[in-house]
Coordinates of C-alpha atoms and ligand atoms in Angstrom, one line a residue:
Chain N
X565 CA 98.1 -88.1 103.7
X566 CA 101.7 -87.3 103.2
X567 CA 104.1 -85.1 105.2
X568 CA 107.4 -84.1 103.6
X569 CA 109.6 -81.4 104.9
X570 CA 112.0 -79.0 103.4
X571 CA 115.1 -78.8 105.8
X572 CA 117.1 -76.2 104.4
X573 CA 113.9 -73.8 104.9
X574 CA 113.6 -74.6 108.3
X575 CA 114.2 -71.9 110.9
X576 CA 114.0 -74.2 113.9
X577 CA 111.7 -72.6 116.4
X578 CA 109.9 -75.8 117.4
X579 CA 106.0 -74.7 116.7
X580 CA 105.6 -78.5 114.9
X581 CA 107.0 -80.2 117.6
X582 CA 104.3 -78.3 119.6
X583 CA 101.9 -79.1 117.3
X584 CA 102.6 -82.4 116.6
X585 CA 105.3 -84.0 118.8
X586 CA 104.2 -87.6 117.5
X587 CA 105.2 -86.7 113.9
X588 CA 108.0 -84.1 114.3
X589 CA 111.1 -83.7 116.3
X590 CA 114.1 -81.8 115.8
X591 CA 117.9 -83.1 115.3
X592 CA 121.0 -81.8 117.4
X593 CA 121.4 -78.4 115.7
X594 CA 117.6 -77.6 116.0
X595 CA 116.3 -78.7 112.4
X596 CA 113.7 -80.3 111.8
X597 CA 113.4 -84.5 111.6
X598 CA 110.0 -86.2 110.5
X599 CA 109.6 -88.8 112.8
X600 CA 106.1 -90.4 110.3
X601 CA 105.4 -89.4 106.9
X602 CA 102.2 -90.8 106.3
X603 CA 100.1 -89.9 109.6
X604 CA 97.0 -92.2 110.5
X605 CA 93.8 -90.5 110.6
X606 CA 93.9 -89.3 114.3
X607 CA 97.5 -87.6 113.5
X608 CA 96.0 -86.0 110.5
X609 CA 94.5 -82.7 112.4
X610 CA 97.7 -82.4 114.3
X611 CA 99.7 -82.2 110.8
X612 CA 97.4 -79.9 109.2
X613 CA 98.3 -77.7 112.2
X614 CA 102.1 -77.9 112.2
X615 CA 101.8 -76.8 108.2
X616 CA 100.2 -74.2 109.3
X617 CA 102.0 -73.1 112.2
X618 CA 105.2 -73.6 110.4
X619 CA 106.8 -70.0 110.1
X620 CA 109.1 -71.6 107.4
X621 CA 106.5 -73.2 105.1
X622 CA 108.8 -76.0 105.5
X623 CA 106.4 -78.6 105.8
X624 CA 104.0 -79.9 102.8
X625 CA 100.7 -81.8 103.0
X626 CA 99.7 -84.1 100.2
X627 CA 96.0 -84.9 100.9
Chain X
X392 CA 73.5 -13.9 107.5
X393 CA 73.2 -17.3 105.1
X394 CA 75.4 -20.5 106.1
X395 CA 77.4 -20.2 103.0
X396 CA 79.8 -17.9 104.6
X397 CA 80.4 -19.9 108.0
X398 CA 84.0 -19.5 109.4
X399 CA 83.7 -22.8 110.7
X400 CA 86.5 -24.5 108.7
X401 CA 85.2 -27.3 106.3
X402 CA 87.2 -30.2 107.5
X403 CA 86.7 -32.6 105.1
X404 CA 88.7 -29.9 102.9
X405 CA 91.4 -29.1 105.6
X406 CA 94.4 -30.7 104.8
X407 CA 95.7 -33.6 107.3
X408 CA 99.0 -35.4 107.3
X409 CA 98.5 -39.1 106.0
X410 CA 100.8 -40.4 108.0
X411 CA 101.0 -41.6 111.3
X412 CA 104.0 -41.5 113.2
X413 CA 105.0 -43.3 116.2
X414 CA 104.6 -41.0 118.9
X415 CA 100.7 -40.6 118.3
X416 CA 99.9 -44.6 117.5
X417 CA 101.4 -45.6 120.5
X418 CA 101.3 -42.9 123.1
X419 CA 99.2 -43.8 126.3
X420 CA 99.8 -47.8 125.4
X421 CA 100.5 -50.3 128.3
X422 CA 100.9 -53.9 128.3
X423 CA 97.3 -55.3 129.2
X424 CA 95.6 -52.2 127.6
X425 CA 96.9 -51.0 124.1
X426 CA 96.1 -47.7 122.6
X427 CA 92.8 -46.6 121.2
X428 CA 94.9 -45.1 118.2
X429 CA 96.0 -48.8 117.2
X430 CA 92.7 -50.3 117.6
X431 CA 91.6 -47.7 115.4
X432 CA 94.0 -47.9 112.6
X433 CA 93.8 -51.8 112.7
X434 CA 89.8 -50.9 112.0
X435 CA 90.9 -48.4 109.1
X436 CA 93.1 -50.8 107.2
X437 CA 95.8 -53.7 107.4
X438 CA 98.6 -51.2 107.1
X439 CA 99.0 -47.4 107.8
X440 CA 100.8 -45.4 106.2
X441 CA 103.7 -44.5 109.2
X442 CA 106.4 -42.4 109.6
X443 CA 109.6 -42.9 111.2
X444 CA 111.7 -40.7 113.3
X445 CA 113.7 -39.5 110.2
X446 CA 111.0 -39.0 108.4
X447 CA 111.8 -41.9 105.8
X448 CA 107.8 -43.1 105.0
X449 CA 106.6 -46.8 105.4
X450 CA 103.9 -48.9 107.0
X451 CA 102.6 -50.1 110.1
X452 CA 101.2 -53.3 109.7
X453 CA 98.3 -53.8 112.1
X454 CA 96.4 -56.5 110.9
X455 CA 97.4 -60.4 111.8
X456 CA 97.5 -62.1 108.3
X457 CA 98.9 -59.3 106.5
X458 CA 101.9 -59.6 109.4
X459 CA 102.2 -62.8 108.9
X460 CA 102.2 -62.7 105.6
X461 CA 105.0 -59.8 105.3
X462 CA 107.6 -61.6 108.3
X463 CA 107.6 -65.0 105.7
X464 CA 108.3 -62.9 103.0
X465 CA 111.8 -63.1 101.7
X466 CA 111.5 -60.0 99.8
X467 CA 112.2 -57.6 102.9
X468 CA 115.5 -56.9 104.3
X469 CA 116.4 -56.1 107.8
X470 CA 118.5 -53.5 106.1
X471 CA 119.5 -50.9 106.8
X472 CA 118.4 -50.8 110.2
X473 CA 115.9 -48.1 110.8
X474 CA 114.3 -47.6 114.1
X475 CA 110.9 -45.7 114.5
X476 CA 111.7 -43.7 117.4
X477 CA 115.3 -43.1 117.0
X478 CA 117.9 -41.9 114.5
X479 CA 118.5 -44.4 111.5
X480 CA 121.8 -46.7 110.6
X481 CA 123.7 -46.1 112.8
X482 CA 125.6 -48.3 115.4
X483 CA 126.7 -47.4 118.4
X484 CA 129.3 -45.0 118.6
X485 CA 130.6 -45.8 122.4
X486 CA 131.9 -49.1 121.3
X487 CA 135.1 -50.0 120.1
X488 CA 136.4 -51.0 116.6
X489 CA 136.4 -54.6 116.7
X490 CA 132.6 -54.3 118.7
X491 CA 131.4 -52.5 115.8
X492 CA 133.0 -55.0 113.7
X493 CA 131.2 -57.8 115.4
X494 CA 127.9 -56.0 115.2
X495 CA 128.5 -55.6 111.4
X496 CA 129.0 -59.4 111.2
X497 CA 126.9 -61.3 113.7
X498 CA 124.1 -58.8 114.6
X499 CA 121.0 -61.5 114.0
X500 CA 118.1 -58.6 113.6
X501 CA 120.1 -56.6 111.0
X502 CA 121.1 -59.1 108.7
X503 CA 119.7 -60.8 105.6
X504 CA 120.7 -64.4 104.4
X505 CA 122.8 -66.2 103.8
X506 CA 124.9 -64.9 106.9
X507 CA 121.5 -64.8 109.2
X508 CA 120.9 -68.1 108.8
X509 CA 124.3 -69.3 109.0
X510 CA 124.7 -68.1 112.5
X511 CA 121.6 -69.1 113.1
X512 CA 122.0 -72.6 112.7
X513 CA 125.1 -72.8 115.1
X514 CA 122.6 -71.7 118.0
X515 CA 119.2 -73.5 117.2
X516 CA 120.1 -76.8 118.5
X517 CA 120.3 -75.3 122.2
X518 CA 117.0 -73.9 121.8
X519 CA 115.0 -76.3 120.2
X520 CA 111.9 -78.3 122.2
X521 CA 114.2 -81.1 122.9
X522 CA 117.1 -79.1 124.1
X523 CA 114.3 -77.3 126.4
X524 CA 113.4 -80.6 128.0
X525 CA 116.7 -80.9 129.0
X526 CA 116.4 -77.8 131.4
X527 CA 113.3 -78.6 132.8
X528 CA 114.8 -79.4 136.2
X529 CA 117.4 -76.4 136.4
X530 CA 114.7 -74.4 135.6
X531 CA 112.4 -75.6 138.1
X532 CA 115.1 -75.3 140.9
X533 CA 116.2 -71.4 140.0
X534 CA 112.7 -70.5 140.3
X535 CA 111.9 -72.6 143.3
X536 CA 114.8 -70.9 144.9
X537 CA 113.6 -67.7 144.2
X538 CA 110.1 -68.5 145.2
X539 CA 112.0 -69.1 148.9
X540 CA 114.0 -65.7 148.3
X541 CA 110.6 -63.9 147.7
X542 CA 108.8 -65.3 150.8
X543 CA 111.7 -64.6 152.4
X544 CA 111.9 -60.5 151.7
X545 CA 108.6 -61.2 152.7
X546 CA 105.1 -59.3 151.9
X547 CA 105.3 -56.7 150.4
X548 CA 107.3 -57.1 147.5
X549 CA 108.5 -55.9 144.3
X550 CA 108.0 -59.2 142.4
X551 CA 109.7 -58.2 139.3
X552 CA 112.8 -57.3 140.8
X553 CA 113.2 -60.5 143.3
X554 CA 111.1 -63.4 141.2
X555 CA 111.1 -62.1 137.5
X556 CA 114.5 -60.6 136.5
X557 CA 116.5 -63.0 138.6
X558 CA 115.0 -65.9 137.0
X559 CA 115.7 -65.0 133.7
X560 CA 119.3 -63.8 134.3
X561 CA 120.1 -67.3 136.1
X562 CA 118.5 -69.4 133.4
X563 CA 120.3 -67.3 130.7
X564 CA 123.5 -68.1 132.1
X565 CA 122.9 -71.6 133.0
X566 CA 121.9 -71.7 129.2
X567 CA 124.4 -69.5 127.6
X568 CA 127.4 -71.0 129.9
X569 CA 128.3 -68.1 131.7
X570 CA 130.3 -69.8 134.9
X571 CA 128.1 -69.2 138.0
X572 CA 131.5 -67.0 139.7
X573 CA 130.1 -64.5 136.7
X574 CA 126.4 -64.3 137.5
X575 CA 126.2 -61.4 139.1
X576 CA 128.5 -59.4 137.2
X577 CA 126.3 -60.6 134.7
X578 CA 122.8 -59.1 136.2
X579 CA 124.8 -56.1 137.4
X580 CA 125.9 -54.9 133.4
X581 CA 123.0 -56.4 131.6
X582 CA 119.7 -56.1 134.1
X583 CA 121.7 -53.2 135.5
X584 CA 122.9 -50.4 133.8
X585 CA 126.0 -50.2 132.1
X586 CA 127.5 -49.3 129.0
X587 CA 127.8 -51.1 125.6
X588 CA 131.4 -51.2 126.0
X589 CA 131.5 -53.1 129.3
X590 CA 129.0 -55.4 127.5
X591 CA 130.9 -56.4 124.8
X592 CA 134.0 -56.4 127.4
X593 CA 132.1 -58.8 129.3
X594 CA 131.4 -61.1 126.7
X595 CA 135.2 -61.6 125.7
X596 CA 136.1 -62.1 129.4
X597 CA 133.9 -64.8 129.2
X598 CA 134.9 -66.0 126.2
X599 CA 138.3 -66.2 127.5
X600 CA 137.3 -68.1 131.0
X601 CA 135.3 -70.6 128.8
X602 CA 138.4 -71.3 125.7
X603 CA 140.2 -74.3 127.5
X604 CA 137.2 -75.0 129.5
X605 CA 134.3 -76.3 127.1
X606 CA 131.0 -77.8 128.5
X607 CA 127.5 -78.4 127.2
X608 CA 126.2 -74.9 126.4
X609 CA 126.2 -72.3 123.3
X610 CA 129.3 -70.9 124.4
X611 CA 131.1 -74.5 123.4
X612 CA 128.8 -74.9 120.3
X613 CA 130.2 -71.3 119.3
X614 CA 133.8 -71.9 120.3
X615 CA 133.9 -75.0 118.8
X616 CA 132.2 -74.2 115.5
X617 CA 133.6 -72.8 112.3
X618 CA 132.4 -69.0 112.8
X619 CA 135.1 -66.0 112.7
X620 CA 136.2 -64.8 115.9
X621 CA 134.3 -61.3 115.3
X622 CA 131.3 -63.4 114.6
X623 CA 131.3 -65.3 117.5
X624 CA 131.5 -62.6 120.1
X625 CA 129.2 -60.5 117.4
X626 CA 126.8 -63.8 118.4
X627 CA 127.5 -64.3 121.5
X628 CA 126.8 -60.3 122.7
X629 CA 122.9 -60.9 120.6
X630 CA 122.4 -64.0 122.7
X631 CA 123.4 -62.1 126.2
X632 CA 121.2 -59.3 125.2
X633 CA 118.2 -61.1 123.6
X634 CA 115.2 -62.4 125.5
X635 CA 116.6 -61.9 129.2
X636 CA 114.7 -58.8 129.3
X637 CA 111.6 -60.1 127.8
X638 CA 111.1 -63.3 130.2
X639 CA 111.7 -61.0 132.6
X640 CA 108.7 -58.7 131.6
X641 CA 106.4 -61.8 130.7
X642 CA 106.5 -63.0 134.2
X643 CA 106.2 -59.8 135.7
X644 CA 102.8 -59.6 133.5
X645 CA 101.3 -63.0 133.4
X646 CA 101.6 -62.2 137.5
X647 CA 100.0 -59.0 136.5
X648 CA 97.5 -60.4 134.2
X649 CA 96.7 -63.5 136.4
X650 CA 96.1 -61.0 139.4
X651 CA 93.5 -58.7 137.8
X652 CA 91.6 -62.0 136.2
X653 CA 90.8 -63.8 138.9
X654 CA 88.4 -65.9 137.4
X655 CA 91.2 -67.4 134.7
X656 CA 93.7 -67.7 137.7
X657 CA 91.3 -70.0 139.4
X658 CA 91.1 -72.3 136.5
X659 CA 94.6 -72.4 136.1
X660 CA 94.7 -73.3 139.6
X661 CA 92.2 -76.0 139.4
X662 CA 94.2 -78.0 136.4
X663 CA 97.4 -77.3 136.1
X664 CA 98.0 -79.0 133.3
X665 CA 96.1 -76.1 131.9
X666 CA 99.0 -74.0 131.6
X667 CA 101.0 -75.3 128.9
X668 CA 98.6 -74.6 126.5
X669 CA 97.4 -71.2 128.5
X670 CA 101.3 -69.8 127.8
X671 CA 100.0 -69.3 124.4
X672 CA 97.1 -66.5 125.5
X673 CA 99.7 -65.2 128.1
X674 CA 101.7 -63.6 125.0
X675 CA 99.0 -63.2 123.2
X676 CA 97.7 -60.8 125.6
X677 CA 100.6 -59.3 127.3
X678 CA 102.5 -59.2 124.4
X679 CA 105.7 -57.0 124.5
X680 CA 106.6 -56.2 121.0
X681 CA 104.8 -52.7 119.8
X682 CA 106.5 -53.3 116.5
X683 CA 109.0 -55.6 115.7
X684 CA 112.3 -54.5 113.6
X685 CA 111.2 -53.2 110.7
X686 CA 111.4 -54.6 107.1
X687 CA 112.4 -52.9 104.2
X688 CA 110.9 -53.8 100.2
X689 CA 113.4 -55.4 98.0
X690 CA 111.6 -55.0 95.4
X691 CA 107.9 -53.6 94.9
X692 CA 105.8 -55.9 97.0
X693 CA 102.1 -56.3 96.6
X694 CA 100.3 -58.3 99.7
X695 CA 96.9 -59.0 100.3
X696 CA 96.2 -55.8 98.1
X697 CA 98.5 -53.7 100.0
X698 CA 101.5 -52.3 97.7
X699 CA 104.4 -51.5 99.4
X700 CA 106.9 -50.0 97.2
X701 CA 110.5 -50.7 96.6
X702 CA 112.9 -49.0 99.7
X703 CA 109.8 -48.5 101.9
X704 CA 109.5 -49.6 105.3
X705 CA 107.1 -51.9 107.0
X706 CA 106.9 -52.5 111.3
X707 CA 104.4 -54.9 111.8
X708 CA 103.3 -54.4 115.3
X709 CA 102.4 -57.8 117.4
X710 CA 100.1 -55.6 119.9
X711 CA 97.9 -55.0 117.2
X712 CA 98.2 -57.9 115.1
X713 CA 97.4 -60.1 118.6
X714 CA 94.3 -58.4 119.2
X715 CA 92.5 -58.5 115.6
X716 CA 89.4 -59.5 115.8
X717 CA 89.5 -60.7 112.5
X718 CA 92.2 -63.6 113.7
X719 CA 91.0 -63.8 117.4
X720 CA 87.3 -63.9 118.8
X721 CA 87.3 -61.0 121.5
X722 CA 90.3 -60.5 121.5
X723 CA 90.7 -57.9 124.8
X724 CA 89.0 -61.2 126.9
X725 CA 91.8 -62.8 128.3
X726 CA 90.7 -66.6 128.2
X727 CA 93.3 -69.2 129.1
X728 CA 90.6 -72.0 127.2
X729 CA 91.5 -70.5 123.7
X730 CA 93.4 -71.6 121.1
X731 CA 96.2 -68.6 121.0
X732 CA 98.6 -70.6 118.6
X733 CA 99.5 -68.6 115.6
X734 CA 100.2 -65.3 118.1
X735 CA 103.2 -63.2 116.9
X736 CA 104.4 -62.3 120.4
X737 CA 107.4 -64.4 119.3
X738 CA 107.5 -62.7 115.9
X739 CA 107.7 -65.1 112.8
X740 CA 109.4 -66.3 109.8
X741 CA 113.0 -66.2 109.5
X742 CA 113.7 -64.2 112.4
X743 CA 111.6 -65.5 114.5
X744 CA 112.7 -65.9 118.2
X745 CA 115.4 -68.3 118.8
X746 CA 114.6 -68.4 122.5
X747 CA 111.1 -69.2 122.2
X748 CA 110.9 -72.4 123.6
X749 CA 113.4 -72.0 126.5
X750 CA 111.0 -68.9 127.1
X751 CA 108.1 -70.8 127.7
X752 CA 109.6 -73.3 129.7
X753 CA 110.7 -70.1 131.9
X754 CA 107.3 -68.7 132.0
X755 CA 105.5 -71.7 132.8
X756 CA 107.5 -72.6 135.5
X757 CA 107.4 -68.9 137.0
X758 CA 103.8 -68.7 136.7
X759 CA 103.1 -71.8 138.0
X760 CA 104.9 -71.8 141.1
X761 CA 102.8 -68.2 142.0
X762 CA 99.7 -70.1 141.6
X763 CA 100.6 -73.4 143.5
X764 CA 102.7 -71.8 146.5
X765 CA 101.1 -67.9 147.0
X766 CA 97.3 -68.7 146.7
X767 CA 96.7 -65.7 148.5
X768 CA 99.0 -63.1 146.3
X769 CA 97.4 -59.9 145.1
X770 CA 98.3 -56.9 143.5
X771 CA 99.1 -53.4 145.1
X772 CA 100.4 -51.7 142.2
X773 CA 101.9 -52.6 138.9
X774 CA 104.0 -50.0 137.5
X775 CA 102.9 -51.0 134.0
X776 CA 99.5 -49.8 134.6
X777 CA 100.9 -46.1 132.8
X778 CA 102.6 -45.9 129.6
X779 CA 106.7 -46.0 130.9
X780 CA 109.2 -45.0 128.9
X781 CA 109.7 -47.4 125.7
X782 CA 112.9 -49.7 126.5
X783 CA 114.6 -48.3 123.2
X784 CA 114.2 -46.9 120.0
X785 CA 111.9 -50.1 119.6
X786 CA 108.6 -49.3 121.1
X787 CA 108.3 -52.6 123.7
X788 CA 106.8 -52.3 126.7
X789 CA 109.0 -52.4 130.2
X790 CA 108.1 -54.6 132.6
X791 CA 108.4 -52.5 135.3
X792 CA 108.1 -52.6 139.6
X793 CA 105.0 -55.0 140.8
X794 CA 104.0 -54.5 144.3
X795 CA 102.1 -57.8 145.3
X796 CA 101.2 -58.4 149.1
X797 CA 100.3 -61.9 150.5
X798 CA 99.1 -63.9 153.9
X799 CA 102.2 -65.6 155.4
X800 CA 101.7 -69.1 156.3
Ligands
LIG1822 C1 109.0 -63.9 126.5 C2 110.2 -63.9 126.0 C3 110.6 -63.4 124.7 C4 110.0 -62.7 123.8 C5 108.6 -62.0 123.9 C6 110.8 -62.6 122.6 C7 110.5 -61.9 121.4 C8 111.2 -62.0 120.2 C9 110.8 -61.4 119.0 C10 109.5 -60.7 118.8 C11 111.8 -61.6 118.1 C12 111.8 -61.2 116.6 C13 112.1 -59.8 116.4 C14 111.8 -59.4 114.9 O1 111.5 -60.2 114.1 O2 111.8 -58.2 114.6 C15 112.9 -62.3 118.8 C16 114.0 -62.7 118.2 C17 115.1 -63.2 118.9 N1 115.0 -63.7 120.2 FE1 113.5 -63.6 121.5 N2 112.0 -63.3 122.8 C18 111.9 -63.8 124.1 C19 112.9 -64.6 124.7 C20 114.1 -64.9 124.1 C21 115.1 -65.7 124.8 C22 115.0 -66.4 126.2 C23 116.2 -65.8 124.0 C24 117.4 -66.6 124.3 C25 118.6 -66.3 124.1 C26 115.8 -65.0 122.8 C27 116.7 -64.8 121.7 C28 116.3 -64.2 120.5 C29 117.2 -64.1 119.3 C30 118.6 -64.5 119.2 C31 116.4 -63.4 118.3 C32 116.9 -63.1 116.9 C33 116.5 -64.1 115.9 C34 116.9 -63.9 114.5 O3 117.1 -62.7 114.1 O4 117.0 -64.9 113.8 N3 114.6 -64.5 122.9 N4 112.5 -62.5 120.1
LIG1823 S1 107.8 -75.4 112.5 FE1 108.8 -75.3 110.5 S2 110.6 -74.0 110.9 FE2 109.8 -74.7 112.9 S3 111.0 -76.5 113.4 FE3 109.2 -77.2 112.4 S4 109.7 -77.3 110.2 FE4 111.3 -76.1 111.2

């Protein structure tokens, strides 16, 4: 799997670093930052769920 | 006499309005028990055909995925602002010129990009989940004081106005960087009532203490960014306004909600770690937001086979949206074990609430104290049991007085 994430889309409100704090944090002004781009297989439920979650569609998930 | 000349009027032939308009979706609503109308016109369709107060025609959206799907779409404006139970466009008129100005500029819910999210971003990075973290411990102290300041009224009390609305307004100033010499003129003008115009007064008095003064706070971030003058009191005057009101009312109804579900409360109690996850089914329950701002259609817009024509108007309504059954198994069971992510108490998309994790924090904190230190608390009466008056031409639900009693140590 592989994680990339569209910065200038994101709206900042957090809900992958709630989903998956082990994979996503967010910088100094509150955009996103992806902390591990290619998840191992017990991150890869927890990714799925950020992409969904994201309000921003700012993150993309190449099985 | 033959039934083909009854006087009972044929009322599949009588002619109905097709529209639905605010007052009759949402009368009799209250927070843990929305109206039958809005169960009943989630069951009829997605959206409703709706009308608002100035008889301009839209949509409610009362379906989740359709209100999801319309809050990440770009092709709605926030403009003009049109409000369902009041007059539309306007601003206030009891404000001065360079308040109106500021409003023009900075007002977050009215505007569109590129300005929205370039005001946006000069605030996010107090609010996101590792900001949050950083609060954790002036949080837990404002409410821990208050938690002393509660027993000490002693029992009765009205929780909401000695637990819940001082809370919020501390933390928002803590937040915000309002010095603490201006806390309570803070909670009297905005928890209070004032007018607009001492609002916005407010805020440049502040602005003024805080110019040669800067700390680690919004305030700062604004005063030291690159944003007009206009803009950042236009900013400033969303933030002061924004959110206070609504942690105030989520505390007051988690208490609410945790008092008349014993069972959940119990469960809560028995692992606390429980609750950070349970915060999620708090606002997906008690959720405050009737209907968000409403959207208007760029453009024709066809979603999930629902065409919503260019210069129409959509509210999608998070009450309704948060109890579909079609998103949410059961959704009038309150059950602090389910997966509530994906609620739109918070809104989405764009706009999405800036304060949502600082909110959370607030809430979690609140309503685990009440379970930990007042095992004994229960309810005389919540206000918010009847429909109260809507907090503005918004339909979202008040918090209200709640009258909780408990066994002194
Ligand atoms: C339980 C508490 C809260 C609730 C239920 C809540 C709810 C909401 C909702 C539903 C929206 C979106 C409105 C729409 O799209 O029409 C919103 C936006 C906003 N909220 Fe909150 N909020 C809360 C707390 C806060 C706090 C603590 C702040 C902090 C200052 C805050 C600041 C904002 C701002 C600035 C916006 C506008 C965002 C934008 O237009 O980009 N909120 N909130
Ligand atoms: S969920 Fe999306 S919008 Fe929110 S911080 Fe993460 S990437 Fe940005």
């Amino acid at each position: 799997m592989q994680i990339t994430v569209n910065t200038p889309a994101c709206v900042g409100a957090g809900q992958c670093v709630m989903a998956a704090g082990e994979l996503f944090d967010q910088d100094d002004d509150g955009i996103v930052m992806l902390l591990e781009d290619s998840p191992d297989a017990a991150q890869q439920a927890g990714a799925r769920r950020a992409a969904s979650l994201c309000p921003a569609r700012a993150i993309k998930i190449a099985e | 006499m033959t039934g083909s000349h009854s006087i009972v009027p044929d009322t599949d032939a009588a002619p109905k309005c097709p529209f639905h308009s605010p007052e009759s979706v949402f009368e009799g609503s209250t927070p843990l028990v929305p109206s039958e109308a809005l169960g009943a016109l989630r069951d009829e369709a997605a959206a409703v055909p709706f009308l608002y107060s100035d008889a301009h025609q839209g949509w409610l959206v009362t379906r989740h995925s359709l209100g999801r799907a319309v809050l990440e779409d770009p092709r709605f404006s926030m403009y003009p602002r049109r409000m369902p139970l009041g007059p539309s466009g306007g601003h206030p008129l009891d404000i001065d010129d360079r308040a109106i100005h500021s409003v023009h500029d900075a007002d977050l819910l009215s505007l569109d990009e590129p300005q929205h999210g370039k005001l946006r971003r000069t605030v996010l990075g107090r609010f996101s989940v590792r900001a949050v973290r950083g609060y954790q411990e002036a949080v837990q102290e404002i409410v821990r004081s208050q938690l002393v300041h509660l027993l000490e009224v002693g029992s009765p009390a009205d929780l909401a106005a000695e637990f819940a609305q001082p809370i919020s307004a501390r933390t928002h100033c803590f937040v915000l960087g309002v010095p603490d010499d201006q806390v309570q003129k803070f909670i009297s003008l905005f928890v209070d009532k004032s007018t607009s115009q001492q609002k916005w007064d407010f805020v440049r008095e502040v602005i003024e203490l805080r110019r040669d003064n800067l700390g680690d706070d919004v305030i700062s971030d604004l005063l030291g960014s690159e944003l007009t003058p206009t803009e950042i009191e236009g900013v400033l005057f969303v933030l002061m306004v924004s959110g206070r009101d609504s942690v105030a009312y989520m505390i007051t109804t988690g208490t609410h909600i945790l008092l008349s579900h014993p069972d959940q409360a119990a469960l809560l109690r028995d692992d606390p770690a429980l609750i950070q996850a349970a915060i999620e089914e708090f606002m997906r329950y008690g959720t405050m937001f009737v209907t968000l701002f409403p959207r208007t259609a760029l453009e024709d817009v066809e979603l999930e086979n629902v065409l919503i024509r260019k210069g129409e108007t959509v509210s999608v309504s998070p009450v309704a949206a948060n109890r579909d059954e079609r998103r949410f198994e059961d959704p009038d069971v309150f059950d602090v074990t389910r997966d509530s992510f994906g609620h739109l108490a918070f809104g989405h998309g764009q706009h999405g609430c800036v304060g949502q994790q600082l909110a959370r924090l607030e809430i979690r904190t609140a309503l685990g104290a009440i379970l930990a230190e007042i095992p004994s608390l229960s309810l005389i009466e919540a206000e918010q049991s009847r429909p109260l008056p809507w907090a503005s031409d918004l339909p979202t639900y008040e918090a209200g007085s709640l009258v909780v009693e408990w066994n002194a140590a």
